[in-house]
Coordinates of C-alpha atoms in Angstrom, one line a residue:
X305 CA 292.4 -26.1 107.5
X306 CA 293.6 -28.6 110.1
X307 CA 290.3 -28.4 112.1
X308 CA 288.3 -28.9 108.9
X309 CA 289.8 -32.3 108.2
X310 CA 290.9 -33.4 111.7
X311 CA 287.6 -32.9 113.7
X312 CA 285.3 -34.7 111.2
X313 CA 287.9 -37.5 111.2
X314 CA 287.8 -37.7 115.0
X315 CA 284.0 -37.7 115.0
X316 CA 283.8 -40.4 112.3
X317 CA 286.2 -42.6 114.2
X318 CA 284.2 -42.3 117.4
X319 CA 280.6 -42.3 116.1
X320 CA 280.8 -43.8 112.6
X321 CA 278.4 -43.1 109.8
X322 CA 274.9 -44.4 109.1
X323 CA 272.6 -44.3 106.2
X324 CA 269.1 -45.4 105.4
X325 CA 267.6 -46.1 108.9
X326 CA 266.7 -44.5 112.3
X327 CA 265.9 -40.8 112.0
X328 CA 266.2 -41.0 108.2
X329 CA 262.9 -43.0 108.2
X330 CA 261.2 -39.6 108.4
X331 CA 262.4 -38.3 105.0
X332 CA 264.2 -40.9 102.9
X333 CA 261.1 -43.0 101.9
X334 CA 259.3 -39.8 100.9
X335 CA 262.3 -38.7 98.9
X336 CA 262.5 -42.0 97.1
X337 CA 258.8 -41.9 96.4
X338 CA 259.2 -38.5 94.8
X339 CA 262.0 -39.8 92.6
X340 CA 260.2 -43.0 91.7
X341 CA 256.5 -42.1 91.1
X342 CA 254.2 -44.9 92.1
X343 CA 256.6 -46.4 94.6
X344 CA 255.2 -46.5 98.2
X345 CA 251.8 -45.3 96.9
X346 CA 250.2 -47.7 99.4
X347 CA 252.1 -46.5 102.4
X348 CA 250.1 -44.5 104.9
X349 CA 253.1 -42.6 106.3
X350 CA 254.4 -41.5 102.9
X351 CA 250.9 -40.6 101.9
X352 CA 250.5 -38.4 104.9
X353 CA 253.7 -36.5 104.0
X354 CA 252.6 -36.1 100.4
X355 CA 249.3 -34.6 101.4
X356 CA 250.7 -31.2 102.2
X357 CA 253.6 -29.1 103.4
X358 CA 255.2 -30.6 106.5
X359 CA 258.3 -30.2 108.7
X360 CA 260.4 -32.3 106.3
X361 CA 259.3 -30.7 103.0
X362 CA 262.1 -28.1 102.8
X363 CA 264.7 -30.7 103.6
X364 CA 263.4 -33.1 101.0
X365 CA 263.3 -30.3 98.4
X366 CA 266.9 -29.6 99.2
X367 CA 267.9 -33.2 98.5
X368 CA 265.7 -33.9 95.5
X369 CA 267.8 -32.3 92.7
X370 CA 271.2 -33.7 93.8
X371 CA 269.5 -37.1 94.3
X372 CA 268.3 -37.0 90.7
X373 CA 271.9 -36.4 89.5
X374 CA 273.9 -38.5 92.0
X375 CA 271.5 -41.0 93.5
X376 CA 270.1 -40.7 97.0
X377 CA 272.9 -42.3 98.9
X378 CA 275.6 -40.1 97.2
X379 CA 273.5 -36.9 97.6
X380 CA 273.0 -37.6 101.3
X381 CA 276.7 -38.3 101.8
X382 CA 277.6 -35.1 100.0
X383 CA 275.2 -32.9 102.0
X384 CA 276.3 -34.6 105.2
X385 CA 280.0 -33.9 104.5
X386 CA 279.2 -30.3 103.6
X387 CA 277.1 -29.8 106.8
X388 CA 279.8 -31.4 109.1
X389 CA 282.5 -29.2 107.5
X390 CA 280.4 -26.1 107.9
X391 CA 279.6 -27.0 111.5
X392 CA 283.2 -27.6 112.4
X393 CA 284.3 -24.3 110.8
X394 CA 281.5 -22.4 112.5
X395 CA 282.7 -23.6 115.9
X396 CA 286.3 -22.8 115.0
X397 CA 285.5 -19.3 114.0
X398 CA 283.2 -18.8 117.0
X399 CA 286.1 -19.7 119.3
X400 CA 288.3 -17.3 117.4
X401 CA 285.8 -14.5 117.8
X402 CA 285.6 -15.3 121.5
X403 CA 289.4 -14.8 121.9
X404 CA 290.8 -18.3 121.4
X405 CA 294.1 -18.6 119.5
X406 CA 294.5 -20.9 116.6
X407 CA 295.3 -24.0 118.7
X408 CA 292.5 -23.1 121.2
X409 CA 290.0 -22.8 118.3
X410 CA 291.0 -26.3 117.0
X411 CA 290.6 -27.7 120.5
X412 CA 287.3 -26.0 120.9
X413 CA 285.9 -27.5 117.6
X414 CA 287.3 -30.9 118.5
X415 CA 285.7 -30.8 122.0
X416 CA 282.4 -29.3 121.0
X417 CA 281.8 -31.5 118.0
X418 CA 283.6 -34.8 118.7
X419 CA 284.4 -35.1 122.4
X420 CA 281.5 -33.5 124.4
X421 CA 278.7 -33.3 121.8
X422 CA 276.0 -34.4 124.2
X423 CA 276.9 -32.4 127.2
X424 CA 273.4 -30.9 126.8
X425 CA 269.8 -31.5 127.9
X426 CA 267.2 -33.4 126.0
X427 CA 269.4 -35.8 124.1
X428 CA 270.4 -33.0 121.6
X429 CA 273.6 -32.3 119.7
X430 CA 274.6 -30.2 116.8
X431 CA 276.5 -33.1 115.1
X432 CA 275.1 -36.4 114.1
X433 CA 276.5 -39.7 112.7
X434 CA 274.0 -39.5 109.9
X435 CA 272.4 -36.8 107.8
X436 CA 269.4 -35.3 109.7
X437 CA 267.8 -31.9 109.2
X438 CA 269.0 -30.6 112.5
X439 CA 272.7 -31.1 111.5
X440 CA 272.2 -28.8 108.5
X441 CA 270.2 -26.3 110.5
X442 CA 272.7 -26.1 113.3
X443 CA 275.6 -25.5 110.9
X444 CA 273.7 -22.6 109.5
X445 CA 272.5 -21.4 112.9
X446 CA 276.0 -21.4 114.4
X447 CA 277.3 -19.3 111.4
X448 CA 274.4 -16.9 112.2
X449 CA 275.8 -16.6 115.7
X450 CA 279.3 -16.0 114.4
X451 CA 278.0 -13.3 112.0
X452 CA 276.0 -11.6 114.8
X453 CA 279.1 -11.5 117.0
X454 CA 281.0 -10.0 114.0
X455 CA 278.4 -7.2 113.8
X456 CA 276.9 -8.6 110.6
X457 CA 273.3 -9.0 111.6
X458 CA 271.9 -9.0 108.1
X459 CA 273.9 -12.1 107.2
X460 CA 272.9 -13.7 110.5
X461 CA 269.2 -13.1 109.9
X462 CA 269.5 -14.5 106.4
X463 CA 271.1 -17.7 107.7
X464 CA 268.4 -18.1 110.4
X465 CA 265.7 -17.6 107.9
X466 CA 267.1 -20.2 105.5
X467 CA 267.6 -22.7 108.3
X468 CA 263.9 -22.4 109.1
X469 CA 263.2 -24.2 105.8
X470 CA 265.4 -27.1 107.0
X471 CA 264.5 -27.4 110.7
X472 CA 262.2 -24.8 112.0
X473 CA 262.8 -25.5 115.7
X474 CA 266.5 -25.0 115.5
X475 CA 266.1 -21.8 113.5
X476 CA 263.4 -20.5 115.9
X477 CA 265.5 -21.0 118.9
X478 CA 268.8 -19.6 117.5
X479 CA 266.8 -16.7 116.0
X480 CA 265.0 -15.9 119.3
X481 CA 268.2 -16.1 121.4
X482 CA 270.2 -14.0 119.0
X483 CA 267.4 -11.4 118.8
X484 CA 267.1 -11.4 122.6
X485 CA 270.9 -10.9 122.9
X486 CA 270.9 -8.0 120.4
X487 CA 268.1 -6.3 122.2
X488 CA 269.5 -6.5 125.8
X489 CA 273.2 -6.3 125.2
X490 CA 273.2 -2.5 124.8
X491 CA 272.2 0.4 122.6
X492 CA 274.8 -0.4 119.9
X493 CA 273.6 -4.0 119.4
X494 CA 269.9 -2.9 119.8
X495 CA 270.3 -0.9 116.6
X496 CA 271.3 -4.2 114.8
X497 CA 268.2 -6.1 116.0
X498 CA 266.0 -4.8 113.1
X499 CA 268.6 -5.7 110.5
X500 CA 268.7 -9.2 111.9
X501 CA 265.0 -9.7 112.4
X502 CA 263.8 -8.5 109.0
X503 CA 265.5 -11.2 106.8
X504 CA 265.1 -13.8 109.5
X505 CA 261.3 -13.3 109.8
X506 CA 260.9 -12.6 106.1
X507 CA 262.2 -16.0 105.2
X508 CA 260.9 -18.0 108.3
X509 CA 257.3 -16.7 108.5
X510 CA 256.3 -18.3 105.2
X511 CA 257.4 -21.7 106.6
X512 CA 255.4 -21.1 109.8
X513 CA 252.3 -20.1 107.8
X514 CA 252.6 -23.1 105.4
X515 CA 252.9 -25.5 108.4
X516 CA 249.9 -23.9 110.1
X517 CA 247.8 -24.1 107.0
X518 CA 248.7 -27.7 106.4
X519 CA 247.7 -28.8 109.9
X520 CA 251.2 -29.5 111.1
X521 CA 251.4 -29.0 114.9
X522 CA 249.8 -31.0 117.6
X523 CA 247.0 -30.1 120.1
X524 CA 247.7 -30.9 123.7
X525 CA 246.3 -34.4 123.7
X526 CA 248.3 -35.4 120.6
X527 CA 251.4 -33.7 121.8
X528 CA 251.2 -35.8 125.0
X529 CA 251.6 -38.9 122.8
X530 CA 254.7 -37.4 121.2
X531 CA 256.2 -36.2 124.5
X532 CA 255.4 -39.1 126.7
X533 CA 255.6 -42.1 124.3
X534 CA 257.5 -41.2 121.1
X535 CA 260.3 -38.9 122.4
X536 CA 260.2 -38.1 126.1
X537 CA 264.0 -37.8 126.1
X538 CA 263.6 -34.6 124.0
X539 CA 260.7 -33.0 126.0
X540 CA 260.5 -34.1 129.6
X541 CA 263.2 -33.2 132.2
X542 CA 262.1 -36.2 134.2
X543 CA 263.3 -38.4 131.3
X544 CA 266.8 -36.7 131.1
X545 CA 269.6 -38.8 132.6
X546 CA 271.1 -37.4 135.8
X547 CA 274.5 -37.4 134.0
X548 CA 273.2 -34.8 131.5
X549 CA 272.5 -32.3 134.3
X550 CA 275.9 -33.0 135.9
X551 CA 277.8 -32.6 132.7
X552 CA 276.1 -29.4 131.7
X553 CA 276.6 -28.0 135.2
X554 CA 280.3 -28.7 135.1
X555 CA 280.6 -27.2 131.7
X556 CA 278.7 -24.1 132.7
X557 CA 280.9 -23.6 135.7
X558 CA 284.1 -24.0 133.7
X559 CA 282.7 -21.8 130.8
X560 CA 281.6 -18.9 133.0
X561 CA 284.9 -19.0 135.0
X562 CA 286.8 -18.9 131.7
X563 CA 284.5 -16.1 130.4
X564 CA 285.5 -13.9 133.3
X565 CA 289.2 -14.8 133.1
X566 CA 289.4 -14.0 129.3
X567 CA 287.2 -10.9 129.3
X568 CA 290.1 -8.6 128.4
X569 CA 290.6 -10.5 125.1
X570 CA 287.3 -9.1 123.9
X571 CA 285.7 -5.7 123.7
X572 CA 283.2 -4.7 126.4
X573 CA 280.4 -4.7 123.8
X574 CA 281.3 -8.3 122.7
X575 CA 281.4 -9.5 126.3
X576 CA 277.9 -8.1 126.9
X577 CA 276.6 -9.8 123.7
X578 CA 278.2 -13.2 124.7
X579 CA 276.7 -12.8 128.1
X580 CA 273.3 -12.0 126.6
X581 CA 273.5 -15.1 124.4
X582 CA 274.1 -17.3 127.4
X583 CA 271.3 -15.5 129.3
X584 CA 269.0 -16.3 126.3
X585 CA 269.9 -20.0 126.7
X586 CA 269.1 -19.8 130.4
X587 CA 265.7 -18.2 129.6
X588 CA 264.9 -21.0 127.2
X589 CA 265.8 -23.6 129.8
X590 CA 263.7 -21.8 132.4
X591 CA 260.7 -21.6 130.1
X592 CA 261.1 -25.4 129.4
X593 CA 261.1 -26.2 133.2
X594 CA 258.1 -24.0 133.8
X595 CA 256.3 -25.5 130.9
X596 CA 257.0 -29.0 132.1
X597 CA 255.8 -28.2 135.7
X598 CA 252.6 -26.5 134.4
X599 CA 252.1 -29.0 131.6
X600 CA 252.1 -26.3 128.9
X601 CA 252.0 -28.3 125.6
X602 CA 252.7 -25.3 123.4
X603 CA 256.0 -24.2 125.1
X604 CA 257.2 -27.8 125.5
X605 CA 256.5 -28.5 121.8
X606 CA 259.1 -25.9 121.0
X607 CA 261.7 -28.2 122.5
X608 CA 263.3 -25.4 124.6
X609 CA 266.0 -27.6 126.0
X610 CA 267.4 -27.8 122.4
X611 CA 268.9 -24.3 123.2
X612 CA 271.5 -26.0 125.5
X613 CA 273.3 -27.1 122.3
X614 CA 274.1 -23.4 121.6
X615 CA 275.0 -23.0 125.3
X616 CA 277.3 -26.0 125.2
X617 CA 279.2 -24.8 122.2
X618 CA 279.5 -21.2 123.6
X619 CA 280.8 -22.6 126.9
X620 CA 283.3 -24.9 125.2
X621 CA 284.6 -22.0 123.1
X622 CA 284.9 -19.6 126.1
X623 CA 286.8 -22.3 128.0
X624 CA 289.2 -22.9 125.2
X625 CA 289.9 -19.2 125.0
X626 CA 292.0 -19.8 128.1
X627 CA 294.5 -21.9 126.2
X628 CA 297.8 -20.0 125.4
X629 CA 298.1 -18.5 122.0
X630 CA 301.6 -19.9 121.4
X631 CA 302.5 -20.1 117.8
X632 CA 303.8 -23.6 116.8
X633 CA 306.4 -24.0 114.0
X634 CA 305.0 -24.3 110.5
X635 CA 306.3 -27.9 110.1
X636 CA 304.1 -28.9 113.1
X637 CA 300.9 -27.9 111.3
X638 CA 302.1 -29.3 108.0
X639 CA 302.9 -32.7 109.6
X640 CA 299.6 -32.9 111.4
X641 CA 297.7 -32.0 108.3
X642 CA 299.6 -34.7 106.2
X643 CA 298.9 -37.3 108.9
X644 CA 295.1 -36.5 109.0
X645 CA 294.9 -36.5 105.2
X646 CA 296.7 -39.8 105.1
X647 CA 294.3 -41.2 107.6
X648 CA 291.4 -40.2 105.4
X649 CA 293.0 -41.8 102.4
X650 CA 293.4 -45.1 104.4
X651 CA 289.8 -45.0 105.4
X652 CA 288.7 -44.4 101.8
X653 CA 290.8 -47.5 100.8
X654 CA 288.8 -49.6 103.4
X655 CA 291.4 -49.7 106.2
X656 CA 289.9 -50.2 109.7
X657 CA 291.3 -50.6 113.2
X658 CA 289.2 -52.5 115.8
X659 CA 286.1 -52.1 113.8
X660 CA 286.5 -48.3 113.4
X661 CA 285.2 -46.4 111.6
X662 CA 281.8 -48.1 111.9
X663 CA 279.7 -47.6 108.8
X664 CA 276.2 -48.8 109.5
X665 CA 273.2 -49.8 107.4
X666 CA 269.6 -50.7 108.2
X667 CA 269.4 -53.6 110.6
X668 CA 267.0 -55.7 108.4
X669 CA 268.8 -54.8 105.1
X670 CA 268.9 -58.5 103.9
X671 CA 265.2 -59.1 104.6
X672 CA 264.3 -55.8 102.9
X673 CA 266.3 -56.7 99.8
X674 CA 264.5 -60.1 99.6
X675 CA 261.1 -58.3 99.9
X676 CA 262.2 -55.7 97.2
X677 CA 263.2 -58.5 94.8
X678 CA 260.4 -61.0 95.4
X679 CA 257.2 -59.0 96.0
X680 CA 255.0 -56.6 94.1
X681 CA 255.4 -52.8 94.6
X682 CA 251.8 -52.6 95.8
X683 CA 252.4 -55.2 98.6
X684 CA 252.2 -54.1 102.2
X685 CA 254.6 -55.5 104.9
X686 CA 254.3 -55.9 108.6
X687 CA 257.6 -55.7 110.5
X688 CA 258.6 -55.5 114.2
X689 CA 257.9 -51.9 115.4
X690 CA 261.5 -51.2 116.4
X691 CA 262.9 -52.0 113.0
X692 CA 264.0 -49.0 111.0
X693 CA 265.1 -48.5 107.4
X694 CA 262.8 -51.2 105.9
X695 CA 260.4 -48.8 104.2
X696 CA 263.2 -47.1 102.3
X697 CA 265.3 -50.2 101.6
X698 CA 262.4 -52.4 100.3
X699 CA 260.4 -49.7 98.6
X700 CA 257.3 -51.3 100.1
X701 CA 254.5 -50.0 102.3
X702 CA 255.0 -50.7 106.0
X703 CA 252.0 -51.0 108.2
X704 CA 253.8 -49.4 111.2
X705 CA 257.2 -48.7 112.8
X706 CA 258.0 -46.7 115.9
X707 CA 260.5 -44.2 114.4
X708 CA 258.5 -42.7 111.6
X709 CA 256.3 -40.2 113.3
X710 CA 253.7 -37.9 111.6
X711 CA 253.6 -34.4 113.2
X712 CA 249.8 -33.9 112.7
X713 CA 246.9 -34.6 115.0
X714 CA 245.3 -37.1 112.5
X715 CA 248.6 -38.8 111.8
X716 CA 249.4 -39.1 115.5
X717 CA 246.1 -40.9 116.1
X718 CA 246.8 -43.2 113.2
X719 CA 250.3 -43.9 114.4
X720 CA 249.2 -44.8 117.9
X721 CA 246.3 -46.9 116.7
X722 CA 248.5 -49.0 114.5
X723 CA 251.1 -49.5 117.3
X724 CA 248.3 -50.5 119.7
X725 CA 246.9 -53.0 117.1
X726 CA 250.2 -54.5 116.1
X727 CA 251.9 -54.5 119.5
X728 CA 249.2 -55.4 121.9
X729 CA 249.9 -54.8 125.6
X730 CA 253.1 -52.7 125.0
X731 CA 251.3 -49.4 125.6
X732 CA 249.0 -50.5 128.4
X733 CA 248.9 -47.7 131.0
X734 CA 250.1 -45.1 128.5
X735 CA 247.1 -42.9 129.5
X736 CA 248.2 -42.7 133.1
X737 CA 250.1 -39.6 134.2
X738 CA 252.8 -41.6 135.9
X739 CA 253.4 -43.8 132.9
X740 CA 257.0 -43.5 131.6
X741 CA 258.6 -44.7 128.4
X742 CA 262.2 -45.0 127.4
X743 CA 263.7 -46.4 124.2
X744 CA 265.5 -49.1 126.2
X745 CA 262.3 -50.5 127.6
X746 CA 259.5 -49.5 125.2
X747 CA 261.1 -50.8 121.9
X748 CA 261.6 -54.3 123.3
X749 CA 258.1 -54.2 124.7
X750 CA 256.7 -53.2 121.3
X751 CA 258.6 -56.0 119.6
X752 CA 257.5 -58.5 122.2
X753 CA 253.9 -57.5 121.7
X754 CA 254.2 -57.9 118.0
X755 CA 255.9 -61.3 118.3
X756 CA 253.2 -62.4 120.7
X757 CA 250.4 -62.1 118.2
X758 CA 248.8 -65.5 117.6
X759 CA 248.5 -66.7 114.0
X760 CA 244.7 -66.1 114.1
X761 CA 245.2 -62.5 115.5
X762 CA 247.9 -61.9 112.9
X763 CA 245.7 -63.2 110.1
X764 CA 242.8 -60.9 111.2
X765 CA 245.2 -57.9 111.3
X766 CA 246.6 -58.7 107.9
X767 CA 243.1 -58.7 106.4
X768 CA 242.2 -55.4 108.1
X769 CA 245.4 -53.7 107.0
X770 CA 245.7 -55.5 103.6
X771 CA 249.1 -56.9 104.5
X772 CA 250.7 -59.5 102.2
X773 CA 254.1 -60.0 103.8
X774 CA 254.9 -60.6 107.5
X775 CA 258.5 -60.2 108.8
X776 CA 259.2 -61.6 112.3
X777 CA 262.1 -62.7 114.5
X778 CA 260.3 -65.7 116.0
X779 CA 258.6 -68.6 114.0
X780 CA 254.8 -68.7 113.7
X781 CA 252.9 -71.8 114.7
X782 CA 251.6 -73.6 111.6
X783 CA 248.6 -71.8 110.1
X784 CA 246.8 -72.2 106.8
X785 CA 247.0 -68.4 106.3
X786 CA 250.8 -68.1 106.3
X787 CA 253.7 -69.8 104.5
X788 CA 257.4 -69.2 105.4
X789 CA 259.1 -67.9 102.3
X790 CA 262.6 -67.1 103.5
X791 CA 264.9 -66.6 106.4
X792 CA 267.5 -63.8 106.2
X793 CA 269.7 -63.4 109.2
X794 CA 267.6 -63.0 112.3
X795 CA 264.3 -62.4 110.3
X796 CA 261.7 -64.8 109.1
X797 CA 259.6 -63.8 106.1
X798 CA 256.1 -65.1 105.7
X799 CA 253.7 -64.6 102.8
X800 CA 249.9 -64.8 103.2
X801 CA 248.0 -67.5 101.6
X802 CA 245.0 -65.7 100.1
X803 CA 243.6 -68.5 98.0

């Protein structure tokens, strides 16, 4: 009980909570369009999502019914809270299975979720400061691992199969590693492999087939755009910070040492299974490194370094199994629980300390609200490419932004063409093998390219893309085609003169 309320509190105080922007650009606008028919009907990105089954379809289905009843923001918050709770409890029970006492399991859940969440490769973590599909999928995947270690392979397979409808890459990696571990850990666990694989594959294969039939998935030339421009921090080891390698190496050394020191707390078969799980993570990382060196788009597209999330959590749990299992007096637990619940109550009442917890909204929320109130639903808007959340908040079609990425070959080409048109110069050299992009350099370059458009160039693009509203950070030189309509915070809003 203490872990269930204390760890989310620690995470919330450290990382805060966000809604309506960033990674949510990939599903919230489409969800809103499904709830409000006709809205965003002019938006190319939402139209691409509505054209068939895609990687976010299952997640949007999951949110649709509660959003009808509670509203989108409340439904998202409810699912986020449930997923975080499930994630914390999964880590807690995983630590207990691996031999940690009650205090050790609490420390493990705190360390894995709130203190060391990104001691992984590829910018991956199980927890997130906003609702994203991977958070829900990891909460299910970790419970699958717990059930596999508890000799309940059927339940584990069911959870992996269901997770595939939410985030297929997380489910595929957890499923593959668990199946690998069951097959190699010994004759006893080998008998459980079929009981795991049948429900997992039975539920996951339809997702894979639907995605394949809908055209989701990228050929090598399109994947190169995703891996080298949109998200190199997820795919390319050359883009991972050196600190990520050092942190994971330190955690690996500590975890393996602790695993050997605590082996007597577990049965021999359980030790073999845990070792096989860690070996599965190592295999995934090795595959990723080989795929990177050989430029294998297929294996890199599976994001093999995401497996280090499972490795990080297993290593934290084995390390915390070293902690003594001393039983604390009952009043200690009660006092700690009361203190944590009181802290949650103060937060609910609006109490903050030093700006914590940080509750964030879309960076251009005021400008989006103006556009929503003063423009027609069919109007199209141009915004700086780095801005997120505008499509959802305004309910208007956006010509392009960097974050919302379509995972199809046609969509990738359209995304790149729009970025190239609206942010000239920012992607020069992107076709060269030595070209490197990072969010800290590329996003400012995209915005600078957008702001550098001359009024004549901007007017021509507005005609080509049928744009009626232009949002900028810098003023336009006087031009008969544009009229400044409002200024909200750092953003200037221009309307086109079409008469």
